CSV table of C-alpha atoms in Angstrom, one decimal:
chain,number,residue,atom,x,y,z
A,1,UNK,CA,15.8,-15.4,22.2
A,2,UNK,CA,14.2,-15.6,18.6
A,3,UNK,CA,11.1,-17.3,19.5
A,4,UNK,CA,10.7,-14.6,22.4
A,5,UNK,CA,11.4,-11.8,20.5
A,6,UNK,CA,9.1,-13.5,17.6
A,7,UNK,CA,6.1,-13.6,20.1
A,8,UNK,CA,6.7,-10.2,21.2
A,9,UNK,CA,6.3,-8.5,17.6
A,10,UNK,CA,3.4,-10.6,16.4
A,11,UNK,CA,0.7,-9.4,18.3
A,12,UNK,CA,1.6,-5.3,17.4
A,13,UNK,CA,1.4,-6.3,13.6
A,14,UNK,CA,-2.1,-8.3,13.0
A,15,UNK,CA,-3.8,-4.8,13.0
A,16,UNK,CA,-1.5,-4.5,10.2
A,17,UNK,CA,-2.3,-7.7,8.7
A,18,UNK,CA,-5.6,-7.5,8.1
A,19,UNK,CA,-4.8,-3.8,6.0
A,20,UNK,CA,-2.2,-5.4,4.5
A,21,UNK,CA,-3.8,-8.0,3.1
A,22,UNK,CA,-6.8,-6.3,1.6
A,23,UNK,CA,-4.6,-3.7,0.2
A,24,UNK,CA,-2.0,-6.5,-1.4
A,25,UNK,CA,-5.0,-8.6,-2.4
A,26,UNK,CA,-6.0,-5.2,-4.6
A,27,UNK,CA,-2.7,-4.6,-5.7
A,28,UNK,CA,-1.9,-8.5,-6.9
A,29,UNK,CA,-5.7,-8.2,-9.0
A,30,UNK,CA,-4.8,-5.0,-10.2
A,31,UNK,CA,-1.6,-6.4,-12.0
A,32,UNK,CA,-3.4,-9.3,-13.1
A,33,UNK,CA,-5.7,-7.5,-14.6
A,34,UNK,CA,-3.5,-5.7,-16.6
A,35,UNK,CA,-1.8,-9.0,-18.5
A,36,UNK,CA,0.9,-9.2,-15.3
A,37,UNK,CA,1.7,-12.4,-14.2
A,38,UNK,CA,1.3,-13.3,-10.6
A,39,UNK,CA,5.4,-13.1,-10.5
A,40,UNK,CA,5.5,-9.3,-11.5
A,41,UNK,CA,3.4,-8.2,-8.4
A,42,UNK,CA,5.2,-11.3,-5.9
A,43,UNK,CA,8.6,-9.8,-7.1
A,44,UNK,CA,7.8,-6.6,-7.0
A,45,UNK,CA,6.1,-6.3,-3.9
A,46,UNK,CA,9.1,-8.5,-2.5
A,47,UNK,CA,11.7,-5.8,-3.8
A,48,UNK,CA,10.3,-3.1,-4.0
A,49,UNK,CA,8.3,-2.6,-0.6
A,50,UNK,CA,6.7,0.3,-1.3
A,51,UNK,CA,2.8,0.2,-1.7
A,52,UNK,CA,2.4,3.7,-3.1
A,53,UNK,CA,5.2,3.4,-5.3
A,54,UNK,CA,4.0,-0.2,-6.4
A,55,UNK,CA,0.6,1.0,-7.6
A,56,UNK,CA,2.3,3.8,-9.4
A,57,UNK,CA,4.7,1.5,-11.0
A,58,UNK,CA,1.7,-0.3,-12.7
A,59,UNK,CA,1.5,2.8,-15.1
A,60,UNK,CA,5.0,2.9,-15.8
A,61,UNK,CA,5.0,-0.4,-16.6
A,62,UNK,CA,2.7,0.5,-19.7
A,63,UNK,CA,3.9,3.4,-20.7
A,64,UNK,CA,6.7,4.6,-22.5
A,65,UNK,CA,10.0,3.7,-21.1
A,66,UNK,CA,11.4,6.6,-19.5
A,67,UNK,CA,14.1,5.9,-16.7
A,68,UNK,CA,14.7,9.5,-15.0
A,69,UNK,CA,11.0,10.1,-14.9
A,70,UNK,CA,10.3,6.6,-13.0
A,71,UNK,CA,13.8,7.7,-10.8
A,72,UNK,CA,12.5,11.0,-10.0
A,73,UNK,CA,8.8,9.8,-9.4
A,74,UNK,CA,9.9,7.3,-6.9
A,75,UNK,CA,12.1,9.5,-5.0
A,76,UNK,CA,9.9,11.8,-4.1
A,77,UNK,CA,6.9,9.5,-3.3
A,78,UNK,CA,9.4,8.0,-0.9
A,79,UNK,CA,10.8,10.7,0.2
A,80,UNK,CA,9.3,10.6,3.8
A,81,UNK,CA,11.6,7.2,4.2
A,82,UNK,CA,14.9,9.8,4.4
A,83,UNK,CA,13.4,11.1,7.3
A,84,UNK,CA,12.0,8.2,8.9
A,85,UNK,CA,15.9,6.4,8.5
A,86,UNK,CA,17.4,9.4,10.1
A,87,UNK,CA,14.9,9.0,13.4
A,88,UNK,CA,15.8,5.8,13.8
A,89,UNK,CA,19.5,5.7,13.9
A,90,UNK,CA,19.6,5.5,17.8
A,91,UNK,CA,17.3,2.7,17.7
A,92,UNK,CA,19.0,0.6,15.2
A,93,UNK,CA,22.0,1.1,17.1
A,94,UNK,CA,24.6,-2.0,17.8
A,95,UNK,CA,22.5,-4.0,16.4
A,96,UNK,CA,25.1,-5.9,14.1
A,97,UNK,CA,23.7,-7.2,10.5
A,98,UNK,CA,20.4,-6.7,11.0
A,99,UNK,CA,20.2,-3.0,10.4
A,100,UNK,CA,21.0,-3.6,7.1
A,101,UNK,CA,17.2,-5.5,6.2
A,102,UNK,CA,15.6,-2.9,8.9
A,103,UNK,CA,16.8,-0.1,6.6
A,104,UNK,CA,15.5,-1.8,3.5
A,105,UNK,CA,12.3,-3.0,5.1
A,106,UNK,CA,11.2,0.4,6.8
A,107,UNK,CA,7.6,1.4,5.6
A,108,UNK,CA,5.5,3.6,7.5
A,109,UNK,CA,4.1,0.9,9.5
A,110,UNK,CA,6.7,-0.7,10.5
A,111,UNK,CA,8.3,2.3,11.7
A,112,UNK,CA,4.9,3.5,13.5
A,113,UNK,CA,5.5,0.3,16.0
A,114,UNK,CA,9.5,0.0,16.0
A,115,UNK,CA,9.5,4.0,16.7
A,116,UNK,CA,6.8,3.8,19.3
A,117,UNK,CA,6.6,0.4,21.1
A,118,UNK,CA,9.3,-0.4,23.4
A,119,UNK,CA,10.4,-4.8,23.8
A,120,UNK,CA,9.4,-6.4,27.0
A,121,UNK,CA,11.7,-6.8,29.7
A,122,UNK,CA,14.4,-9.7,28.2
A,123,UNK,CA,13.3,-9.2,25.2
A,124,UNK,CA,16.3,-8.4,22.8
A,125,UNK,CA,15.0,-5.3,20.6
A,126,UNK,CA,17.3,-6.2,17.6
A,127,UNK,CA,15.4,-9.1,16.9
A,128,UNK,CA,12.2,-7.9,18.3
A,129,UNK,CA,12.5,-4.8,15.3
A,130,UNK,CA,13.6,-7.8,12.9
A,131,UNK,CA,10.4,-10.1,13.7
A,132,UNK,CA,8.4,-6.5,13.2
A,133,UNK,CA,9.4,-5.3,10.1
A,134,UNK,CA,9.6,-9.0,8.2
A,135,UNK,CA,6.1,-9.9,9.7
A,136,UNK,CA,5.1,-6.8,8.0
A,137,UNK,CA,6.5,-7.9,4.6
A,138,UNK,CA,5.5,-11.3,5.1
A,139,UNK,CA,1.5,-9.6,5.3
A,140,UNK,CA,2.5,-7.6,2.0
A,141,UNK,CA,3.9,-10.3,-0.1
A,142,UNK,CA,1.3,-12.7,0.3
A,143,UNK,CA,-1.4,-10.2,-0.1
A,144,UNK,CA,0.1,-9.1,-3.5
A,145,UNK,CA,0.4,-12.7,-4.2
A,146,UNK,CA,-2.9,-14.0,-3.5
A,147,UNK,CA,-4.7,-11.0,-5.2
A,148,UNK,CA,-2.7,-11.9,-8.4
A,149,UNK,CA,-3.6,-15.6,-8.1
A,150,UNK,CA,-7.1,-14.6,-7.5
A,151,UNK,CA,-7.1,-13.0,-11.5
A,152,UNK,CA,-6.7,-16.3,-12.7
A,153,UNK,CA,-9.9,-17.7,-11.9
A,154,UNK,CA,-12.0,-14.7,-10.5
A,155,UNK,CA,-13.2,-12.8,-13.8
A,156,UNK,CA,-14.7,-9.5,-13.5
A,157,UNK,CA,-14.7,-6.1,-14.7
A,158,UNK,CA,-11.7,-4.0,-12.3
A,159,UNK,CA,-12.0,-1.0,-13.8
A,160,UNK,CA,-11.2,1.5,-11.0
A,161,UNK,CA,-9.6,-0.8,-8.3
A,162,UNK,CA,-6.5,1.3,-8.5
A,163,UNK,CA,-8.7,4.1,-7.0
A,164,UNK,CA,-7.9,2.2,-3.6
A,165,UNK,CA,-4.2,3.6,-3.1
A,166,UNK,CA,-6.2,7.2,-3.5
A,167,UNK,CA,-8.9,6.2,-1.4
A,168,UNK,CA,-6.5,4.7,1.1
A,169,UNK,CA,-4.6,8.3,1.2
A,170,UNK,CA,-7.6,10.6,1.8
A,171,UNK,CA,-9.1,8.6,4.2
A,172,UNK,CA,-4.9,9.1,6.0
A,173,UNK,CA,-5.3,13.0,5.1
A,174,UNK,CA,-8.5,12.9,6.8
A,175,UNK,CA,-7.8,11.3,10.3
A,176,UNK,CA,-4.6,13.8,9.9
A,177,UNK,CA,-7.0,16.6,9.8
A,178,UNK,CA,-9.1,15.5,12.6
A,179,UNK,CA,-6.1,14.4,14.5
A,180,UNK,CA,-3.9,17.9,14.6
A,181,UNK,CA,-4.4,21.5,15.1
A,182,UNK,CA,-2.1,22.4,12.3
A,183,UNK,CA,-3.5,22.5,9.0
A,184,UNK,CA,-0.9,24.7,7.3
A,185,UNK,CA,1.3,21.7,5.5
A,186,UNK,CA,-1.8,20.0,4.5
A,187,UNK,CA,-3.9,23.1,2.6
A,188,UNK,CA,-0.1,24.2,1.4
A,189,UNK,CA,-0.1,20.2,0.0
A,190,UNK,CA,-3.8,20.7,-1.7
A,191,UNK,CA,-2.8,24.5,-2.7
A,192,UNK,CA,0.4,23.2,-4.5
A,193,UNK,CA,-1.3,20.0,-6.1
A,194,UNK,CA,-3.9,22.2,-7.1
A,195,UNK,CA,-1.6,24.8,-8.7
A,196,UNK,CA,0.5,21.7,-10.6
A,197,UNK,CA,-2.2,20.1,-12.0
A,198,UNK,CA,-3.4,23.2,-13.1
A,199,UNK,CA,-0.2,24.6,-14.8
A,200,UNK,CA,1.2,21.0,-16.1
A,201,UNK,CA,-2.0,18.7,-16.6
A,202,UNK,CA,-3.8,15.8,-14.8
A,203,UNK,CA,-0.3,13.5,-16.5
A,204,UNK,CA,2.5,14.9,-15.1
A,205,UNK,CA,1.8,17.1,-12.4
A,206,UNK,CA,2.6,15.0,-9.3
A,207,UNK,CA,6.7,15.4,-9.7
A,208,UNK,CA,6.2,19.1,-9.8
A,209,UNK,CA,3.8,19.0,-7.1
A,210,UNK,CA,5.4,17.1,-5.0
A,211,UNK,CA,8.8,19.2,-5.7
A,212,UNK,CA,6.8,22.3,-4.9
A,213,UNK,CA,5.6,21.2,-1.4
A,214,UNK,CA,8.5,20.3,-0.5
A,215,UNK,CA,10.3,24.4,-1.6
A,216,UNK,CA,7.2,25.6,0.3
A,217,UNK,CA,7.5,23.9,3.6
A,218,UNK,CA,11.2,24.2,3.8
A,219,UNK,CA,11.2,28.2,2.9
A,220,UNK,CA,8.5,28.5,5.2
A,221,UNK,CA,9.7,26.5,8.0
A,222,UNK,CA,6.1,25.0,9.0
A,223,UNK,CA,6.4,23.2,11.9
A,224,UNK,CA,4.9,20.0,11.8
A,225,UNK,CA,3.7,19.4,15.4
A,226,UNK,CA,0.9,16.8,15.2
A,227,UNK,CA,-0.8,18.5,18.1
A,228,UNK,CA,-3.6,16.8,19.6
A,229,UNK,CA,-7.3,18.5,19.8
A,230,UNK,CA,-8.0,19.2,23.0
């Protein structure tokens, strides 16, 4: 049942292995760069699971120690996992203990397949959404870990390799754009950003801006349709 379920899953993630990898690899050089040792980004990847959040926690890690700002950061970078949890609670129905990892291990790809992608026929689609989502970390963690391993003996100058989490989410807000007809959350995104960084500075504008999207959407009940071009 394992081994079929195993050889069900693997063949919807290698698109996500290959992005995974090259985005880890980034992440792992980026921390070694920085003094880390090839544990902190291993660990942290392994833990933590968020790629966003773990490029952003680079920064807090060298600056000053401030514990509500790092709680409040990463809640509302993450944010989008509340709602992903709560459309998946008929999925990961009766599926006995392994809800518990599928909750901790649900990034946006993993949920993109395990939302979308139904098991084959005898297939059991508890361990099928198992074999999905740790597949997917697997990728991660060994992406973060090679990167970092790759500091050791690979010496060059990485100023600006974190731009690749940014570059990674403008190329997403672009295919967003040219995927959907409704452009309202995404200008009210840039609008508020641009309003934040102007009020509060290019250092702490993203909790406001973030906080601010959020008010906006939800007093303006946008509709977030995703609807195709025709």
């Amino acid at each position: 049942m394992k081994t079929k379920a195993l050889k069900a899953a693997w063949p919807h993630t290698l698109p996500i292995c290959v992005g995974f990898l090259f985005l880890g690899m980034s992440y792992g050089f980026l921390m070694r760069s920085k003094g880390f040792s090839f544990l902190y980004p291993m660990l942290m990847s392994l833990f933590i699971f968020a790629g966003s959040m773990e490029f952003v926690t680079v920064s807090l890690l060298l600056s000053a120690f401030n514990p509500a700002y790092a709680f409040f950061l990463a809640l509302m970078v993450n944010a989008r996992h509340l709602f992903y949890g709560i459309s998946m609670l008929g999925k990961y129905k009766n599926i006995g203990w392994k809800k518990a990892y599928l909750a901790y291990g649900l990034c946006d790809e993993s949920f993109t397949i395990n939302c979308t992608v139904e098991p084959p026929p005898g297939v059991d689609k508890g361990w099928f959404y198992f074999f999905v989502t740790l597949l997917n970390q697997i990728y991660w963690v060994s992406g973060a870990t090679l990167g970092a391993l790759l500091g050791y003996v690979a010496h060059f100058d990485a100023t600006g390799i974190e731009f690749v989490m940014t570059a990674l989410f403008v190329v997403m807000f672009m295919n967003q754009w040219g995927e959907t007809t409704q452009h309202r959350p995404a200008l009210t995104g840039l609008a508020c950003s641009l309003l934040s960084l102007l009020l509060f500075g290019a250092e702490t504008f993203i909790l406001p801006a973030m906080a601010l999207i959020v008010l906006c959407l939800s007093l303006n009940r946008i509709e977030i349709k995703g609807a195709k071009k025709p």
